């Protein structure tokens, strides 16, 4: 009984730490693209407001980067403290993958982040822009290794098990490029881009409502909205492909996502229900006939697996997955609508006059992060009771600890993380309240430093 409580507390601790940590890499991956775009526009056009936007969002990037590094370090320690058996069994595979992330991505980011943050007036405009691009590439490489490791836990291959039960590498190519990796990687990268776009949209809309005379506000808003208008529909396609891959390799995760207890052909798409895990039924179910089969199998009468095909011990907890999935999808659809409507307003030159729309945008600033966390809840809870799918159970991965010990560490981490998050929000709000400042240009853009091609009229203030 003590060990069951230990496992539960360890899982809660790791889940909270991971949900907390994922906020900051998500912001950094997406913001790096937006910052690079602003800096490129500055170099291309010579318009100072793009430089001001670059400097402002770089401060937010630096703040998130610092907190992300701190919170990420503790996660690696939790593998050894709370899941020592997991580390022992999978260490030959996951250890190198996590090390590659440090040796390639983290060192790359650390080397050029200083130039990106403090290189103004010290290096040329071109060199600074190259440093910004390299930092952005570093975030993508970091995500590559982390998601390769995570995806392998969902669709493991390329290994063997020795006589001691330890996993041994057979093929690094198969381990890294496992069946779910490309879908999970691009789904997460696009989630990061969308999340950062929403943050930039919310901040710039807030500023524009306060002062519609500054070019920084309208230009930042338009660029971010265009990112959202392009990326959000693409994410829908990637998510559909990811779902089809999950149907193939983890059909019972999809059953939990869809609220499906019994396997059936021509399954309805359940829009809302209250799953009852004990009695294996849904209360207050509302669905669209045959649509789940059409989406998941591309056939009206295709078969969709149900959780009752598994024993009770082998089933993931449906309610958590079911509702998290609907929050993620619902927010994703709203992102598409917001982005496309914003692009339409830009095209019609009516963005500045759409006050209701502009007032709505700041409220959506954190929703990309919320959708991302819900997506990770679906992914990780849907894999249960396995920590490595069909290879190692979560209950077999946990360290043998007294529950009191884990409870103490859970409380300690909770308090420390809360203080750090409060500090993060304090400085973030402080940055936002101070606004996008007028920075002194670090140097004049000579032809050898930049190609001053033309202005960008559609990014300027709209004529009423």
PDB file of N, CA and C in Angstrom, residues 245-324:
ATOM      1  N   UNK A 245      -1.632   8.334 -36.690  1.00  0.00           N
ATOM      2  CA  UNK A 245      -0.485   7.544 -36.245  1.00  0.00           C
ATOM      3  C   UNK A 245      -0.760   6.913 -34.887  1.00  0.00           C
ATOM      4  N   UNK A 246      -1.417   7.661 -34.004  1.00  0.00           N
ATOM      5  CA  UNK A 246      -1.754   7.140 -32.680  1.00  0.00           C
ATOM      6  C   UNK A 246      -2.780   6.020 -32.776  1.00  0.00           C
ATOM      7  N   UNK A 247      -3.727   6.139 -33.694  1.00  0.00           N
ATOM      8  CA  UNK A 247      -4.697   5.059 -33.912  1.00  0.00           C
ATOM      9  C   UNK A 247      -3.977   3.764 -34.254  1.00  0.00           C
ATOM     10  N   UNK A 248      -2.924   3.858 -35.025  1.00  0.00           N
ATOM     11  CA  UNK A 248      -2.188   2.676 -35.471  1.00  0.00           C
ATOM     12  C   UNK A 248      -1.383   2.044 -34.343  1.00  0.00           C
ATOM     13  N   UNK A 249      -0.714   2.865 -33.528  1.00  0.00           N
ATOM     14  CA  UNK A 249       0.228   2.334 -32.542  1.00  0.00           C
ATOM     15  C   UNK A 249      -0.304   2.332 -31.107  1.00  0.00           C
ATOM     16  N   UNK A 250      -1.249   3.226 -30.796  1.00  0.00           N
ATOM     17  CA  UNK A 250      -1.826   3.288 -29.450  1.00  0.00           C
ATOM     18  C   UNK A 250      -3.337   3.509 -29.556  1.00  0.00           C
ATOM     19  N   UNK A 251      -4.059   2.535 -30.083  1.00  0.00           N
ATOM     20  CA  UNK A 251      -5.492   2.730 -30.337  1.00  0.00           C
ATOM     21  C   UNK A 251      -6.303   2.996 -29.075  1.00  0.00           C
ATOM     22  N   UNK A 252      -5.828   2.513 -27.933  1.00  0.00           N
ATOM     23  CA  UNK A 252      -6.628   2.687 -26.722  1.00  0.00           C
ATOM     24  C   UNK A 252      -6.438   4.070 -26.108  1.00  0.00           C
ATOM     25  N   UNK A 253      -5.346   4.727 -26.439  1.00  0.00           N
ATOM     26  CA  UNK A 253      -5.229   6.141 -26.093  1.00  0.00           C
ATOM     27  C   UNK A 253      -6.284   6.937 -26.850  1.00  0.00           C
ATOM     28  N   UNK A 254      -6.451   6.614 -28.123  1.00  0.00           N
ATOM     29  CA  UNK A 254      -7.467   7.284 -28.936  1.00  0.00           C
ATOM     30  C   UNK A 254      -8.862   6.962 -28.416  1.00  0.00           C
ATOM     31  N   UNK A 255      -9.068   5.740 -27.943  1.00  0.00           N
ATOM     32  CA  UNK A 255     -10.370   5.377 -27.371  1.00  0.00           C
ATOM     33  C   UNK A 255     -10.703   6.274 -26.187  1.00  0.00           C
ATOM     34  N   UNK A 256      -9.705   6.549 -25.345  1.00  0.00           N
ATOM     35  CA  UNK A 256      -9.924   7.443 -24.207  1.00  0.00           C
ATOM     36  C   UNK A 256     -10.165   8.872 -24.678  1.00  0.00           C
ATOM     37  N   UNK A 257      -9.429   9.307 -25.681  1.00  0.00           N
ATOM     38  CA  UNK A 257      -9.632  10.644 -26.236  1.00  0.00           C
ATOM     39  C   UNK A 257     -11.042  10.810 -26.785  1.00  0.00           C
ATOM     40  N   UNK A 258     -11.544   9.764 -27.406  1.00  0.00           N
ATOM     41  CA  UNK A 258     -12.858   9.831 -28.050  1.00  0.00           C
ATOM     42  C   UNK A 258     -14.001   9.451 -27.117  1.00  0.00           C
ATOM     43  N   UNK A 259     -13.690   9.027 -25.892  1.00  0.00           N
ATOM     44  CA  UNK A 259     -14.744   8.616 -24.971  1.00  0.00           C
ATOM     45  C   UNK A 259     -15.421   7.327 -25.373  1.00  0.00           C
ATOM     46  N   UNK A 260     -14.655   6.404 -25.950  1.00  0.00           N
ATOM     47  CA  UNK A 260     -15.205   5.174 -26.504  1.00  0.00           C
ATOM     48  C   UNK A 260     -14.910   4.004 -25.579  1.00  0.00           C
ATOM     49  N   UNK A 261     -15.969   3.401 -25.008  1.00  0.00           N
ATOM     50  CA  UNK A 261     -15.816   2.229 -24.137  1.00  0.00           C
ATOM     51  C   UNK A 261     -15.865   0.940 -24.936  1.00  0.00           C
ATOM     52  N   UNK A 262     -16.788   0.849 -25.866  1.00  0.00           N
ATOM     53  CA  UNK A 262     -16.962  -0.370 -26.653  1.00  0.00           C
ATOM     54  C   UNK A 262     -16.438  -0.159 -28.073  1.00  0.00           C
ATOM     55  N   UNK A 263     -15.744  -1.154 -28.585  1.00  0.00           N
ATOM     56  CA  UNK A 263     -15.338  -1.108 -29.991  1.00  0.00           C
ATOM     57  C   UNK A 263     -16.584  -1.179 -30.867  1.00  0.00           C
ATOM     58  N   UNK A 264     -16.607  -0.381 -31.913  1.00  0.00           N
ATOM     59  CA  UNK A 264     -17.775  -0.401 -32.783  1.00  0.00           C
ATOM     60  C   UNK A 264     -17.438   0.176 -34.149  1.00  0.00           C
ATOM     61  N   UNK A 265     -18.211  -0.229 -35.124  1.00  0.00           N
ATOM     62  CA  UNK A 265     -18.118   0.332 -36.464  1.00  0.00           C
ATOM     63  C   UNK A 265     -19.103   1.488 -36.580  1.00  0.00           C
ATOM     64  N   UNK A 266     -18.753   2.470 -37.395  1.00  0.00           N
ATOM     65  CA  UNK A 266     -19.628   3.630 -37.538  1.00  0.00           C
ATOM     66  C   UNK A 266     -19.766   4.393 -36.235  1.00  0.00           C
ATOM     67  N   UNK A 267     -18.649   4.594 -35.523  1.00  0.00           N
ATOM     68  CA  UNK A 267     -18.684   5.225 -34.198  1.00  0.00           C
ATOM     69  C   UNK A 267     -18.996   6.714 -34.303  1.00  0.00           C
ATOM     70  N   UNK A 268     -19.847   7.225 -33.412  1.00  0.00           N
ATOM     71  CA  UNK A 268     -20.146   8.661 -33.421  1.00  0.00           C
ATOM     72  C   UNK A 268     -19.000   9.464 -32.814  1.00  0.00           C
ATOM     73  N   UNK A 269     -18.900  10.718 -33.215  1.00  0.00           N
ATOM     74  CA  UNK A 269     -17.952  11.634 -32.585  1.00  0.00           C
ATOM     75  C   UNK A 269     -18.627  12.227 -31.359  1.00  0.00           C
ATOM     76  N   UNK A 270     -18.109  11.917 -30.187  1.00  0.00           N
ATOM     77  CA  UNK A 270     -18.717  12.378 -28.940  1.00  0.00           C
ATOM     78  C   UNK A 270     -18.237  13.793 -28.649  1.00  0.00           C
ATOM     79  N   UNK A 271     -19.152  14.743 -28.702  1.00  0.00           N
ATOM     80  CA  UNK A 271     -18.813  16.137 -28.437  1.00  0.00           C
ATOM     81  C   UNK A 271     -18.696  16.401 -26.947  1.00  0.00           C
ATOM     82  N   UNK A 272     -19.610  15.800 -26.186  1.00  0.00           N
ATOM     83  CA  UNK A 272     -19.589  15.996 -24.731  1.00  0.00           C
ATOM     84  C   UNK A 272     -20.123  14.749 -24.056  1.00  0.00           C
ATOM     85  N   UNK A 273     -19.542  14.442 -22.916  1.00  0.00           N
ATOM     86  CA  UNK A 273     -20.017  13.344 -22.071  1.00  0.00           C
ATOM     87  C   UNK A 273     -19.303  13.461 -20.736  1.00  0.00           C
ATOM     88  N   UNK A 274     -19.814  12.754 -19.751  1.00  0.00           N
ATOM     89  CA  UNK A 274     -19.125  12.620 -18.462  1.00  0.00           C
ATOM     90  C   UNK A 274     -18.782  11.147 -18.303  1.00  0.00           C
ATOM     91  N   UNK A 275     -17.517  10.773 -18.602  1.00  0.00           N
ATOM     92  CA  UNK A 275     -17.141   9.357 -18.533  1.00  0.00           C
ATOM     93  C   UNK A 275     -17.196   8.820 -17.105  1.00  0.00           C
ATOM     94  N   UNK A 276     -17.706   7.611 -16.961  1.00  0.00           N
ATOM     95  CA  UNK A 276     -17.794   6.914 -15.677  1.00  0.00           C
ATOM     96  C   UNK A 276     -16.849   5.717 -15.741  1.00  0.00           C
ATOM     97  N   UNK A 277     -15.662   5.865 -15.145  1.00  0.00           N
ATOM     98  CA  UNK A 277     -14.632   4.831 -15.234  1.00  0.00           C
ATOM     99  C   UNK A 277     -15.062   3.549 -14.535  1.00  0.00           C
ATOM    100  N   UNK A 278     -15.808   3.681 -13.453  1.00  0.00           N
ATOM    101  CA  UNK A 278     -16.195   2.512 -12.662  1.00  0.00           C
ATOM    102  C   UNK A 278     -17.184   1.631 -13.419  1.00  0.00           C
ATOM    103  N   UNK A 279     -18.170   2.267 -14.057  1.00  0.00           N
ATOM    104  CA  UNK A 279     -19.224   1.508 -14.737  1.00  0.00           C
ATOM    105  C   UNK A 279     -19.037   1.414 -16.249  1.00  0.00           C
ATOM    106  N   UNK A 280     -17.974   1.987 -16.755  1.00  0.00           N
ATOM    107  CA  UNK A 280     -17.644   1.952 -18.189  1.00  0.00           C
ATOM    108  C   UNK A 280     -18.785   2.474 -19.076  1.00  0.00           C
ATOM    109  N   UNK A 281     -19.347   3.606 -18.686  1.00  0.00           N
ATOM    110  CA  UNK A 281     -20.387   4.238 -19.497  1.00  0.00           C
ATOM    111  C   UNK A 281     -20.154   5.752 -19.505  1.00  0.00           C
ATOM    112  N   UNK A 282     -20.831   6.425 -20.425  1.00  0.00           N
ATOM    113  CA  UNK A 282     -20.800   7.884 -20.479  1.00  0.00           C
ATOM    114  C   UNK A 282     -22.158   8.441 -20.086  1.00  0.00           C
ATOM    115  N   UNK A 283     -22.154   9.448 -19.250  1.00  0.00           N
ATOM    116  CA  UNK A 283     -23.387  10.135 -18.879  1.00  0.00           C
ATOM    117  C   UNK A 283     -23.529  11.406 -19.722  1.00  0.00           C
ATOM    118  N   UNK A 284     -24.766  11.730 -20.072  1.00  0.00           N
ATOM    119  CA  UNK A 284     -25.090  12.962 -20.805  1.00  0.00           C
ATOM    120  C   UNK A 284     -24.317  13.052 -22.126  1.00  0.00           C
ATOM    121  N   UNK A 285     -24.264  11.961 -22.831  1.00  0.00           N
ATOM    122  CA  UNK A 285     -23.465  11.909 -24.062  1.00  0.00           C
ATOM    123  C   UNK A 285     -24.163  12.634 -25.212  1.00  0.00           C
ATOM    124  N   UNK A 286     -23.396  13.474 -25.901  1.00  0.00           N
ATOM    125  CA  UNK A 286     -23.871  14.163 -27.103  1.00  0.00           C
ATOM    126  C   UNK A 286     -22.875  13.864 -28.217  1.00  0.00           C
ATOM    127  N   UNK A 287     -23.356  13.312 -29.335  1.00  0.00           N
ATOM    128  CA  UNK A 287     -22.440  12.929 -30.402  1.00  0.00           C
ATOM    129  C   UNK A 287     -23.010  13.140 -31.783  1.00  0.00           C
ATOM    130  N   UNK A 288     -22.121  13.066 -32.766  1.00  0.00           N
ATOM    131  CA  UNK A 288     -22.500  13.165 -34.178  1.00  0.00           C
ATOM    132  C   UNK A 288     -22.302  11.789 -34.803  1.00  0.00           C
ATOM    133  N   UNK A 289     -23.347  11.167 -35.318  1.00  0.00           N
ATOM    134  CA  UNK A 289     -23.245   9.786 -35.822  1.00  0.00           C
ATOM    135  C   UNK A 289     -22.145   9.604 -36.865  1.00  0.00           C
ATOM    136  N   UNK A 290     -21.397   8.515 -36.701  1.00  0.00           N
ATOM    137  CA  UNK A 290     -20.399   8.020 -37.660  1.00  0.00           C
ATOM    138  C   UNK A 290     -19.192   8.932 -37.879  1.00  0.00           C
ATOM    139  N   UNK A 291     -19.169  10.110 -37.278  1.00  0.00           N
ATOM    140  CA  UNK A 291     -18.103  11.064 -37.592  1.00  0.00           C
ATOM    141  C   UNK A 291     -16.751  10.628 -37.030  1.00  0.00           C
ATOM    142  N   UNK A 292     -16.734   9.965 -35.872  1.00  0.00           N
ATOM    143  CA  UNK A 292     -15.464   9.487 -35.315  1.00  0.00           C
ATOM    144  C   UNK A 292     -14.820   8.465 -36.244  1.00  0.00           C
ATOM    145  N   UNK A 293     -15.618   7.553 -36.767  1.00  0.00           N
ATOM    146  CA  UNK A 293     -15.087   6.571 -37.718  1.00  0.00           C
ATOM    147  C   UNK A 293     -14.550   7.247 -38.968  1.00  0.00           C
ATOM    148  N   UNK A 294     -15.255   8.257 -39.447  1.00  0.00           N
ATOM    149  CA  UNK A 294     -14.814   8.963 -40.649  1.00  0.00           C
ATOM    150  C   UNK A 294     -13.483   9.673 -40.410  1.00  0.00           C
ATOM    151  N   UNK A 295     -13.342  10.321 -39.253  1.00  0.00           N
ATOM    152  CA  UNK A 295     -12.113  11.058 -38.949  1.00  0.00           C
ATOM    153  C   UNK A 295     -10.941  10.113 -38.715  1.00  0.00           C
ATOM    154  N   UNK A 296     -11.182   9.026 -37.970  1.00  0.00           N
ATOM    155  CA  UNK A 296     -10.085   8.157 -37.540  1.00  0.00           C
ATOM    156  C   UNK A 296      -9.728   7.080 -38.552  1.00  0.00           C
ATOM    157  N   UNK A 297     -10.681   6.684 -39.373  1.00  0.00           N
ATOM    158  CA  UNK A 297     -10.402   5.615 -40.348  1.00  0.00           C
ATOM    159  C   UNK A 297     -10.628   6.054 -41.787  1.00  0.00           C
ATOM    160  N   UNK A 298     -11.223   7.249 -41.944  1.00  0.00           N
ATOM    161  CA  UNK A 298     -11.580   7.777 -43.264  1.00  0.00           C
ATOM    162  C   UNK A 298     -12.614   6.901 -43.963  1.00  0.00           C
ATOM    163  N   UNK A 299     -13.377   6.172 -43.157  1.00  0.00           N
ATOM    164  CA  UNK A 299     -14.492   5.372 -43.655  1.00  0.00           C
ATOM    165  C   UNK A 299     -15.682   5.564 -42.722  1.00  0.00           C
ATOM    166  N   UNK A 300     -16.874   5.687 -43.278  1.00  0.00           N
ATOM    167  CA  UNK A 300     -18.065   5.915 -42.468  1.00  0.00           C
ATOM    168  C   UNK A 300     -18.335   4.764 -41.514  1.00  0.00           C
ATOM    169  N   UNK A 301     -17.986   3.548 -41.909  1.00  0.00           N
ATOM    170  CA  UNK A 301     -18.252   2.372 -41.079  1.00  0.00           C
ATOM    171  C   UNK A 301     -16.969   1.749 -40.536  1.00  0.00           C
ATOM    172  N   UNK A 302     -15.899   2.543 -40.463  1.00  0.00           N
ATOM    173  CA  UNK A 302     -14.641   2.035 -39.926  1.00  0.00           C
ATOM    174  C   UNK A 302     -14.750   1.716 -38.445  1.00  0.00           C
ATOM    175  N   UNK A 303     -13.958   0.744 -37.983  1.00  0.00           N
ATOM    176  CA  UNK A 303     -14.013   0.327 -36.581  1.00  0.00           C
ATOM    177  C   UNK A 303     -13.127   1.214 -35.715  1.00  0.00           C
ATOM    178  N   UNK A 304     -13.667   1.639 -34.586  1.00  0.00           N
ATOM    179  CA  UNK A 304     -12.930   2.396 -33.577  1.00  0.00           C
ATOM    180  C   UNK A 304     -12.845   1.546 -32.324  1.00  0.00           C
ATOM    181  N   UNK A 305     -11.637   1.348 -31.821  1.00  0.00           N
ATOM    182  CA  UNK A 305     -11.431   0.510 -30.646  1.00  0.00           C
ATOM    183  C   UNK A 305     -12.002   1.166 -29.392  1.00  0.00           C
ATOM    184  N   UNK A 306     -12.434   0.307 -28.429  1.00  0.00           N
ATOM    185  CA  UNK A 306     -12.943   0.786 -27.155  1.00  0.00           C
ATOM    186  C   UNK A 306     -12.100   0.296 -25.998  1.00  0.00           C
ATOM    187  N   UNK A 307     -12.145   1.005 -24.885  1.00  0.00           N
ATOM    188  CA  UNK A 307     -11.313   0.651 -23.732  1.00  0.00           C
ATOM    189  C   UNK A 307     -11.699  -0.676 -23.105  1.00  0.00           C
ATOM    190  N   UNK A 308     -12.935  -1.107 -23.292  1.00  0.00           N
ATOM    191  CA  UNK A 308     -13.354  -2.368 -22.681  1.00  0.00           C
ATOM    192  C   UNK A 308     -12.674  -3.585 -23.302  1.00  0.00           C
ATOM    193  N   UNK A 309     -11.926  -3.380 -24.381  1.00  0.00           N
ATOM    194  CA  UNK A 309     -11.122  -4.477 -24.930  1.00  0.00           C
ATOM    195  C   UNK A 309      -9.958  -4.816 -24.005  1.00  0.00           C
ATOM    196  N   UNK A 310      -9.619  -3.882 -23.112  1.00  0.00           N
ATOM    197  CA  UNK A 310      -8.518  -4.082 -22.170  1.00  0.00           C
ATOM    198  C   UNK A 310      -9.066  -4.458 -20.800  1.00  0.00           C
ATOM    199  N   UNK A 311      -8.225  -5.093 -19.990  1.00  0.00           N
ATOM    200  CA  UNK A 311      -8.595  -5.331 -18.594  1.00  0.00           C
ATOM    201  C   UNK A 311      -8.631  -3.996 -17.855  1.00  0.00           C
ATOM    202  N   UNK A 312      -9.322  -3.951 -16.717  1.00  0.00           N
ATOM    203  CA  UNK A 312      -9.446  -2.700 -15.972  1.00  0.00           C
ATOM    204  C   UNK A 312      -8.087  -2.120 -15.593  1.00  0.00           C
ATOM    205  N   UNK A 313      -7.140  -3.003 -15.255  1.00  0.00           N
ATOM    206  CA  UNK A 313      -5.822  -2.551 -14.825  1.00  0.00           C
ATOM    207  C   UNK A 313      -5.031  -1.936 -15.972  1.00  0.00           C
ATOM    208  N   UNK A 314      -5.375  -2.288 -17.191  1.00  0.00           N
ATOM    209  CA  UNK A 314      -4.606  -1.827 -18.354  1.00  0.00           C
ATOM    210  C   UNK A 314      -5.197  -0.578 -19.002  1.00  0.00           C
ATOM    211  N   UNK A 315      -6.303  -0.064 -18.445  1.00  0.00           N
ATOM    212  CA  UNK A 315      -6.963   1.082 -19.063  1.00  0.00           C
ATOM    213  C   UNK A 315      -6.421   2.399 -18.508  1.00  0.00           C
ATOM    214  N   UNK A 316      -6.183   3.372 -19.378  1.00  0.00           N
ATOM    215  CA  UNK A 316      -5.893   4.723 -18.884  1.00  0.00           C
ATOM    216  C   UNK A 316      -7.164   5.335 -18.311  1.00  0.00           C
ATOM    217  N   UNK A 317      -7.005   6.376 -17.498  1.00  0.00           N
ATOM    218  CA  UNK A 317      -8.163   7.023 -16.891  1.00  0.00           C
ATOM    219  C   UNK A 317      -8.796   7.950 -17.923  1.00  0.00           C
ATOM    220  N   UNK A 318     -10.013   7.618 -18.329  1.00  0.00           N
ATOM    221  CA  UNK A 318     -10.613   8.272 -19.486  1.00  0.00           C
ATOM    222  C   UNK A 318     -10.922   9.742 -19.265  1.00  0.00           C
ATOM    223  N   UNK A 319     -11.509  10.110 -18.139  1.00  0.00           N
ATOM    224  CA  UNK A 319     -12.029  11.470 -17.967  1.00  0.00           C
ATOM    225  C   UNK A 319     -10.943  12.521 -18.165  1.00  0.00           C
ATOM    226  N   UNK A 320      -9.775  12.293 -17.585  1.00  0.00           N
ATOM    227  CA  UNK A 320      -8.677  13.258 -17.708  1.00  0.00           C
ATOM    228  C   UNK A 320      -8.297  13.467 -19.164  1.00  0.00           C
ATOM    229  N   UNK A 321      -8.171  12.370 -19.893  1.00  0.00           N
ATOM    230  CA  UNK A 321      -7.769  12.431 -21.299  1.00  0.00           C
ATOM    231  C   UNK A 321      -8.883  13.036 -22.150  1.00  0.00           C
ATOM    232  N   UNK A 322     -10.114  12.605 -21.887  1.00  0.00           N
ATOM    233  CA  UNK A 322     -11.279  13.037 -22.666  1.00  0.00           C
ATOM    234  C   UNK A 322     -11.450  14.557 -22.610  1.00  0.00           C
ATOM    235  N   UNK A 323     -11.434  15.124 -21.409  1.00  0.00           N
ATOM    236  CA  UNK A 323     -11.666  16.562 -21.276  1.00  0.00           C
ATOM    237  C   UNK A 323     -10.452  17.378 -21.711  1.00  0.00           C
ATOM    238  N   UNK A 324      -9.249  16.890 -21.428  1.00  0.00           N
ATOM    239  CA  UNK A 324      -8.050  17.610 -21.870  1.00  0.00           C
ATOM    240  C   UNK A 324      -8.003  17.700 -23.390  1.00  0.00           C
TER     241      UNK A 324
END
